[in-house]
Amino acid sequence: MNYHKYYPVDVVNGTGTRCTLFVSGCIHQCRGCYNQSTWKLDSGIPFTQELEDKIIEDLNDTEIKRQGLSLSGGDPLHPNNVPHILKLVKRVKNECPGKDIWLWTGYKISELNEAQKEVVSYLDVMIDGKFVQELKDLSLHWRGSSNQIIHRFTI
Ligand code: SF4
């Protein structure tokens, strides 16, 4: 898996102070996508074991308290990303007690395969669906267009 950006301290992608990872790879090709540079799987730079360890360390940092981890892109549920994202979300739930996980995907929840659903089982919040330019609404929180749905599984 490749990624474009990792923000160890972020306050705009989800509630509270968070760690946020933007991964590479997206098949959805939404018109008006704000992040087209992330579409190609081989764009960005490799997601390493060192970065995975750093995310866990940042989430457990007691100086700057984070509420949790946000995963966006690109699409964290692109089939090529799923094994890496699954490993990461499992670690967060096992090693970072009390931290929540938010994930943005262009798939609708009803379209997910079994491997993608396994990732979802570790999430607290998921925002699903493609960005639809005709339904763009700047007043919405955490989503770009009104067709997208915020699934709150635990919070
Ligand atoms: S799902 Fe997100 S990243 Fe992918 S094309 Fe649509 S808006 Fe862009």
PDB file of N, CA, C and O in Angstrom, residues 15-68:
ATOM      1  N   THR A  15     -14.050  14.033  14.748  1.00  0.00           N
ATOM      2  CA  THR A  15     -14.158  14.818  15.980  1.00  0.00           C
ATOM      3  C   THR A  15     -12.875  14.729  16.806  1.00  0.00           C
ATOM      4  O   THR A  15     -12.188  13.713  16.803  1.00  0.00           O
ATOM      5  N   GLY A  16     -12.584  15.818  17.504  1.00  0.00           N
ATOM      6  CA  GLY A  16     -11.435  15.845  18.402  1.00  0.00           C
ATOM      7  C   GLY A  16     -10.122  15.941  17.636  1.00  0.00           C
ATOM      8  O   GLY A  16     -10.077  16.137  16.423  1.00  0.00           O
ATOM      9  N   THR A  17      -9.042  15.800  18.378  1.00  0.00           N
ATOM     10  CA  THR A  17      -7.702  15.790  17.792  1.00  0.00           C
ATOM     11  C   THR A  17      -7.383  14.363  17.369  1.00  0.00           C
ATOM     12  O   THR A  17      -7.602  13.418  18.125  1.00  0.00           O
ATOM     13  N   ARG A  18      -6.852  14.223  16.135  1.00  0.00           N
ATOM     14  CA  ARG A  18      -6.730  12.890  15.584  1.00  0.00           C
ATOM     15  C   ARG A  18      -5.406  12.697  14.842  1.00  0.00           C
ATOM     16  O   ARG A  18      -4.693  13.665  14.534  1.00  0.00           O
ATOM     17  N   CYS A  19      -5.077  11.451  14.545  1.00  0.00           N
ATOM     18  CA  CYS A  19      -4.054  11.115  13.564  1.00  0.00           C
ATOM     19  C   CYS A  19      -4.810  10.782  12.275  1.00  0.00           C
ATOM     20  O   CYS A  19      -5.827  10.083  12.325  1.00  0.00           O
ATOM     21  N   THR A  20      -4.321  11.286  11.141  1.00  0.00           N
ATOM     22  CA  THR A  20      -5.047  11.058   9.882  1.00  0.00           C
ATOM     23  C   THR A  20      -4.098  10.579   8.796  1.00  0.00           C
ATOM     24  O   THR A  20      -3.034  11.159   8.580  1.00  0.00           O
ATOM     25  N   LEU A  21      -4.528   9.503   8.109  1.00  0.00           N
ATOM     26  CA  LEU A  21      -3.742   8.909   7.030  1.00  0.00           C
ATOM     27  C   LEU A  21      -4.545   8.961   5.733  1.00  0.00           C
ATOM     28  O   LEU A  21      -5.695   8.503   5.697  1.00  0.00           O
ATOM     29  N   PHE A  22      -3.936   9.526   4.673  1.00  0.00           N
ATOM     30  CA  PHE A  22      -4.540   9.536   3.342  1.00  0.00           C
ATOM     31  C   PHE A  22      -3.799   8.518   2.482  1.00  0.00           C
ATOM     32  O   PHE A  22      -2.627   8.717   2.150  1.00  0.00           O
ATOM     33  N   VAL A  23      -4.486   7.430   2.118  1.00  0.00           N
ATOM     34  CA  VAL A  23      -3.836   6.365   1.366  1.00  0.00           C
ATOM     35  C   VAL A  23      -3.999   6.586  -0.138  1.00  0.00           C
ATOM     36  O   VAL A  23      -4.833   7.380  -0.580  1.00  0.00           O
ATOM     37  N   SER A  24      -3.230   5.823  -0.932  1.00  0.00           N
ATOM     38  CA  SER A  24      -3.292   5.900  -2.393  1.00  0.00           C
ATOM     39  C   SER A  24      -4.245   4.833  -2.922  1.00  0.00           C
ATOM     40  O   SER A  24      -4.382   3.760  -2.321  1.00  0.00           O
ATOM     41  N   GLY A  25      -4.853   5.128  -4.076  1.00  0.00           N
ATOM     42  CA  GLY A  25      -5.669   4.131  -4.761  1.00  0.00           C
ATOM     43  C   GLY A  25      -7.145   4.360  -4.595  1.00  0.00           C
ATOM     44  O   GLY A  25      -7.669   4.310  -3.480  1.00  0.00           O
ATOM     45  N   CYS A  26      -7.827   4.634  -5.715  1.00  0.00           N
ATOM     46  CA  CYS A  26      -9.284   4.775  -5.690  1.00  0.00           C
ATOM     47  C   CYS A  26      -9.813   4.491  -7.084  1.00  0.00           C
ATOM     48  O   CYS A  26      -9.288   5.010  -8.067  1.00  0.00           O
ATOM     49  N   ILE A  27     -10.869   3.661  -7.160  1.00  0.00           N
ATOM     50  CA  ILE A  27     -11.425   3.294  -8.473  1.00  0.00           C
ATOM     51  C   ILE A  27     -12.668   4.101  -8.815  1.00  0.00           C
ATOM     52  O   ILE A  27     -13.224   3.949  -9.888  1.00  0.00           O
ATOM     53  N   HIS A  28     -13.130   4.958  -7.926  1.00  0.00           N
ATOM     54  CA  HIS A  28     -14.479   5.516  -8.079  1.00  0.00           C
ATOM     55  C   HIS A  28     -14.590   6.657  -9.080  1.00  0.00           C
ATOM     56  O   HIS A  28     -15.668   6.866  -9.644  1.00  0.00           O
ATOM     57  N   GLN A  29     -13.519   7.386  -9.298  1.00  0.00           N
ATOM     58  CA  GLN A  29     -13.484   8.449 -10.313  1.00  0.00           C
ATOM     59  C   GLN A  29     -14.661   9.416 -10.198  1.00  0.00           C
ATOM     60  O   GLN A  29     -15.326   9.722 -11.197  1.00  0.00           O
ATOM     61  N   CYS A  30     -14.963   9.871  -9.014  1.00  0.00           N
ATOM     62  CA  CYS A  30     -16.064  10.826  -8.828  1.00  0.00           C
ATOM     63  C   CYS A  30     -15.730  12.141  -9.536  1.00  0.00           C
ATOM     64  O   CYS A  30     -14.616  12.650  -9.391  1.00  0.00           O
ATOM     65  N   ARG A  31     -16.703  12.680 -10.260  1.00  0.00           N
ATOM     66  CA  ARG A  31     -16.493  13.979 -10.895  1.00  0.00           C
ATOM     67  C   ARG A  31     -16.402  15.038  -9.796  1.00  0.00           C
ATOM     68  O   ARG A  31     -17.231  15.037  -8.876  1.00  0.00           O
ATOM     69  N   GLY A  32     -15.394  15.880  -9.872  1.00  0.00           N
ATOM     70  CA  GLY A  32     -15.237  16.913  -8.846  1.00  0.00           C
ATOM     71  C   GLY A  32     -14.449  16.433  -7.639  1.00  0.00           C
ATOM     72  O   GLY A  32     -14.365  17.150  -6.635  1.00  0.00           O
ATOM     73  N   CYS A  33     -13.865  15.228  -7.726  1.00  0.00           N
ATOM     74  CA  CYS A  33     -13.048  14.710  -6.620  1.00  0.00           C
ATOM     75  C   CYS A  33     -11.961  15.728  -6.267  1.00  0.00           C
ATOM     76  O   CYS A  33     -11.269  16.240  -7.140  1.00  0.00           O
ATOM     77  N   TYR A  34     -11.826  15.991  -4.993  1.00  0.00           N
ATOM     78  CA  TYR A  34     -10.853  16.985  -4.516  1.00  0.00           C
ATOM     79  C   TYR A  34      -9.459  16.375  -4.381  1.00  0.00           C
ATOM     80  O   TYR A  34      -8.505  17.057  -4.026  1.00  0.00           O
ATOM     81  N   ASN A  35      -9.344  15.081  -4.634  1.00  0.00           N
ATOM     82  CA  ASN A  35      -8.089  14.392  -4.340  1.00  0.00           C
ATOM     83  C   ASN A  35      -7.654  13.464  -5.469  1.00  0.00           C
ATOM     84  O   ASN A  35      -7.236  12.337  -5.225  1.00  0.00           O
ATOM     85  N   GLN A  36      -7.778  13.951  -6.700  1.00  0.00           N
ATOM     86  CA  GLN A  36      -7.519  13.075  -7.858  1.00  0.00           C
ATOM     87  C   GLN A  36      -6.088  12.541  -7.896  1.00  0.00           C
ATOM     88  O   GLN A  36      -5.836  11.499  -8.482  1.00  0.00           O
ATOM     89  N   SER A  37      -5.171  13.255  -7.293  1.00  0.00           N
ATOM     90  CA  SER A  37      -3.775  12.804  -7.313  1.00  0.00           C
ATOM     91  C   SER A  37      -3.594  11.497  -6.547  1.00  0.00           C
ATOM     92  O   SER A  37      -2.560  10.843  -6.668  1.00  0.00           O
ATOM     93  N   THR A  38      -4.597  11.082  -5.787  1.00  0.00           N
ATOM     94  CA  THR A  38      -4.478   9.847  -4.999  1.00  0.00           C
ATOM     95  C   THR A  38      -5.074   8.634  -5.712  1.00  0.00           C
ATOM     96  O   THR A  38      -5.035   7.530  -5.172  1.00  0.00           O
ATOM     97  N   TRP A  39      -5.641   8.812  -6.902  1.00  0.00           N
ATOM     98  CA  TRP A  39      -6.357   7.708  -7.547  1.00  0.00           C
ATOM     99  C   TRP A  39      -5.467   6.506  -7.857  1.00  0.00           C
ATOM    100  O   TRP A  39      -5.884   5.367  -7.711  1.00  0.00           O
ATOM    101  N   LYS A  40      -4.252   6.769  -8.337  1.00  0.00           N
ATOM    102  CA  LYS A  40      -3.388   5.650  -8.744  1.00  0.00           C
ATOM    103  C   LYS A  40      -2.809   4.946  -7.527  1.00  0.00           C
ATOM    104  O   LYS A  40      -2.282   5.598  -6.619  1.00  0.00           O
ATOM    105  N   LEU A  41      -2.850   3.600  -7.583  1.00  0.00           N
ATOM    106  CA  LEU A  41      -2.321   2.814  -6.461  1.00  0.00           C
ATOM    107  C   LEU A  41      -0.835   3.065  -6.221  1.00  0.00           C
ATOM    108  O   LEU A  41      -0.354   2.981  -5.091  1.00  0.00           O
ATOM    109  N   ASP A  42      -0.110   3.341  -7.326  1.00  0.00           N
ATOM    110  CA  ASP A  42       1.337   3.512  -7.166  1.00  0.00           C
ATOM    111  C   ASP A  42       1.732   4.979  -6.965  1.00  0.00           C
ATOM    112  O   ASP A  42       2.911   5.316  -7.006  1.00  0.00           O
ATOM    113  N   SER A  43       0.754   5.866  -6.772  1.00  0.00           N
ATOM    114  CA  SER A  43       1.095   7.256  -6.439  1.00  0.00           C
ATOM    115  C   SER A  43       1.486   7.317  -4.961  1.00  0.00           C
ATOM    116  O   SER A  43       1.223   6.391  -4.191  1.00  0.00           O
ATOM    117  N   GLY A  44       2.103   8.421  -4.581  1.00  0.00           N
ATOM    118  CA  GLY A  44       2.509   8.559  -3.182  1.00  0.00           C
ATOM    119  C   GLY A  44       3.753   7.767  -2.860  1.00  0.00           C
ATOM    120  O   GLY A  44       4.558   7.452  -3.742  1.00  0.00           O
ATOM    121  N   ILE A  45       3.873   7.400  -1.604  1.00  0.00           N
ATOM    122  CA  ILE A  45       5.072   6.672  -1.157  1.00  0.00           C
ATOM    123  C   ILE A  45       4.658   5.442  -0.340  1.00  0.00           C
ATOM    124  O   ILE A  45       3.545   5.395   0.190  1.00  0.00           O
ATOM    125  N   PRO A  46       5.551   4.455  -0.234  1.00  0.00           N
ATOM    126  CA  PRO A  46       5.176   3.213   0.442  1.00  0.00           C
ATOM    127  C   PRO A  46       4.838   3.411   1.925  1.00  0.00           C
ATOM    128  O   PRO A  46       5.507   4.165   2.632  1.00  0.00           O
ATOM    129  N   PHE A  47       3.768   2.733   2.342  1.00  0.00           N
ATOM    130  CA  PHE A  47       3.382   2.699   3.750  1.00  0.00           C
ATOM    131  C   PHE A  47       4.247   1.630   4.420  1.00  0.00           C
ATOM    132  O   PHE A  47       4.149   0.452   4.106  1.00  0.00           O
ATOM    133  N   THR A  48       5.100   2.036   5.323  1.00  0.00           N
ATOM    134  CA  THR A  48       6.089   1.122   5.900  1.00  0.00           C
ATOM    135  C   THR A  48       5.681   0.637   7.295  1.00  0.00           C
ATOM    136  O   THR A  48       4.805   1.220   7.943  1.00  0.00           O
ATOM    137  N   GLN A  49       6.376  -0.394   7.739  1.00  0.00           N
ATOM    138  CA  GLN A  49       6.185  -0.872   9.115  1.00  0.00           C
ATOM    139  C   GLN A  49       6.514   0.240  10.110  1.00  0.00           C
ATOM    140  O   GLN A  49       5.853   0.377  11.142  1.00  0.00           O
ATOM    141  N   GLU A  50       7.517   1.058   9.765  1.00  0.00           N
ATOM    142  CA  GLU A  50       7.915   2.172  10.654  1.00  0.00           C
ATOM    143  C   GLU A  50       6.768   3.154  10.816  1.00  0.00           C
ATOM    144  O   GLU A  50       6.498   3.630  11.917  1.00  0.00           O
ATOM    145  N   LEU A  51       6.080   3.462   9.716  1.00  0.00           N
ATOM    146  CA  LEU A  51       4.968   4.415   9.829  1.00  0.00           C
ATOM    147  C   LEU A  51       3.813   3.792  10.607  1.00  0.00           C
ATOM    148  O   LEU A  51       3.177   4.458  11.439  1.00  0.00           O
ATOM    149  N   GLU A  52       3.558   2.510  10.362  1.00  0.00           N
ATOM    150  CA  GLU A  52       2.496   1.837  11.128  1.00  0.00           C
ATOM    151  C   GLU A  52       2.804   1.928  12.629  1.00  0.00           C
ATOM    152  O   GLU A  52       1.939   2.270  13.439  1.00  0.00           O
ATOM    153  N   ASP A  53       4.046   1.644  12.994  1.00  0.00           N
ATOM    154  CA  ASP A  53       4.443   1.725  14.405  1.00  0.00           C
ATOM    155  C   ASP A  53       4.308   3.146  14.937  1.00  0.00           C
ATOM    156  O   ASP A  53       3.904   3.363  16.080  1.00  0.00           O
ATOM    157  N   LYS A  54       4.640   4.136  14.110  1.00  0.00           N
ATOM    158  CA  LYS A  54       4.567   5.532  14.549  1.00  0.00           C
ATOM    159  C   LYS A  54       3.116   5.949  14.806  1.00  0.00           C
ATOM    160  O   LYS A  54       2.824   6.684  15.751  1.00  0.00           O
ATOM    161  N   ILE A  55       2.199   5.480  13.963  1.00  0.00           N
ATOM    162  CA  ILE A  55       0.783   5.807  14.171  1.00  0.00           C
ATOM    163  C   ILE A  55       0.320   5.272  15.530  1.00  0.00           C
ATOM    164  O   ILE A  55      -0.345   5.968  16.304  1.00  0.00           O
ATOM    165  N   ILE A  56       0.702   4.040  15.847  1.00  0.00           N
ATOM    166  CA  ILE A  56       0.327   3.449  17.136  1.00  0.00           C
ATOM    167  C   ILE A  56       0.939   4.273  18.279  1.00  0.00           C
ATOM    168  O   ILE A  56       0.270   4.589  19.274  1.00  0.00           O
ATOM    169  N   GLU A  57       2.197   4.637  18.096  1.00  0.00           N
ATOM    170  CA  GLU A  57       2.891   5.440  19.110  1.00  0.00           C
ATOM    171  C   GLU A  57       2.207   6.809  19.281  1.00  0.00           C
ATOM    172  O   GLU A  57       1.972   7.264  20.396  1.00  0.00           O
ATOM    173  N   ASP A  58       1.871   7.459  18.169  1.00  0.00           N
ATOM    174  CA  ASP A  58       1.207   8.765  18.235  1.00  0.00           C
ATOM    175  C   ASP A  58      -0.141   8.662  18.934  1.00  0.00           C
ATOM    176  O   ASP A  58      -0.524   9.540  19.717  1.00  0.00           O
ATOM    177  N   LEU A  59      -0.880   7.606  18.646  1.00  0.00           N
ATOM    178  CA  LEU A  59      -2.199   7.461  19.271  1.00  0.00           C
ATOM    179  C   LEU A  59      -2.084   7.271  20.781  1.00  0.00           C
ATOM    180  O   LEU A  59      -3.000   7.620  21.528  1.00  0.00           O
ATOM    181  N   ASN A  60      -0.972   6.709  21.209  1.00  0.00           N
ATOM    182  CA  ASN A  60      -0.777   6.474  22.649  1.00  0.00           C
ATOM    183  C   ASN A  60       0.012   7.588  23.330  1.00  0.00           C
ATOM    184  O   ASN A  60       0.291   7.501  24.537  1.00  0.00           O
ATOM    185  N   ASP A  61       0.336   8.628  22.578  1.00  0.00           N
ATOM    186  CA  ASP A  61       1.074   9.768  23.122  1.00  0.00           C
ATOM    187  C   ASP A  61       0.238  10.426  24.231  1.00  0.00           C
ATOM    188  O   ASP A  61      -0.945  10.698  24.037  1.00  0.00           O
ATOM    189  N   THR A  62       0.828  10.655  25.364  1.00  0.00           N
ATOM    190  CA  THR A  62       0.066  11.252  26.463  1.00  0.00           C
ATOM    191  C   THR A  62       0.201  12.780  26.501  1.00  0.00           C
ATOM    192  O   THR A  62      -0.555  13.450  27.192  1.00  0.00           O
ATOM    193  N   GLU A  63       1.160  13.335  25.745  1.00  0.00           N
ATOM    194  CA  GLU A  63       1.339  14.800  25.729  1.00  0.00           C
ATOM    195  C   GLU A  63       0.270  15.465  24.867  1.00  0.00           C
ATOM    196  O   GLU A  63      -0.370  16.415  25.279  1.00  0.00           O
ATOM    197  N   ILE A  64       0.147  14.973  23.624  1.00  0.00           N
ATOM    198  CA  ILE A  64      -0.947  15.455  22.769  1.00  0.00           C
ATOM    199  C   ILE A  64      -1.948  14.315  22.692  1.00  0.00           C
ATOM    200  O   ILE A  64      -1.708  13.307  22.019  1.00  0.00           O
ATOM    201  N   LYS A  65      -3.061  14.471  23.385  1.00  0.00           N
ATOM    202  CA  LYS A  65      -4.038  13.378  23.424  1.00  0.00           C
ATOM    203  C   LYS A  65      -4.861  13.356  22.156  1.00  0.00           C
ATOM    204  O   LYS A  65      -5.446  14.360  21.775  1.00  0.00           O
ATOM    205  N   ARG A  66      -4.879  12.212  21.479  1.00  0.00           N
ATOM    206  CA  ARG A  66      -5.713  12.070  20.287  1.00  0.00           C
ATOM    207  C   ARG A  66      -6.954  11.259  20.638  1.00  0.00           C
ATOM    208  O   ARG A  66      -6.875  10.292  21.396  1.00  0.00           O
ATOM    209  N   GLN A  67      -8.060  11.653  19.986  1.00  0.00           N
ATOM    210  CA  GLN A  67      -9.283  10.873  20.166  1.00  0.00           C
ATOM    211  C   GLN A  67      -9.233   9.586  19.348  1.00  0.00           C
ATOM    212  O   GLN A  67      -9.832   8.585  19.728  1.00  0.00           O
ATOM    213  N   GLY A  68      -8.517   9.620  18.210  1.00  0.00           N
ATOM    214  CA  GLY A  68      -8.466   8.409  17.406  1.00  0.00           C
ATOM    215  C   GLY A  68      -7.772   8.609  16.079  1.00  0.00           C
ATOM    216  O   GLY A  68      -7.044   9.575  15.871  1.00  0.00           O
TER     217      GLY A  68
END
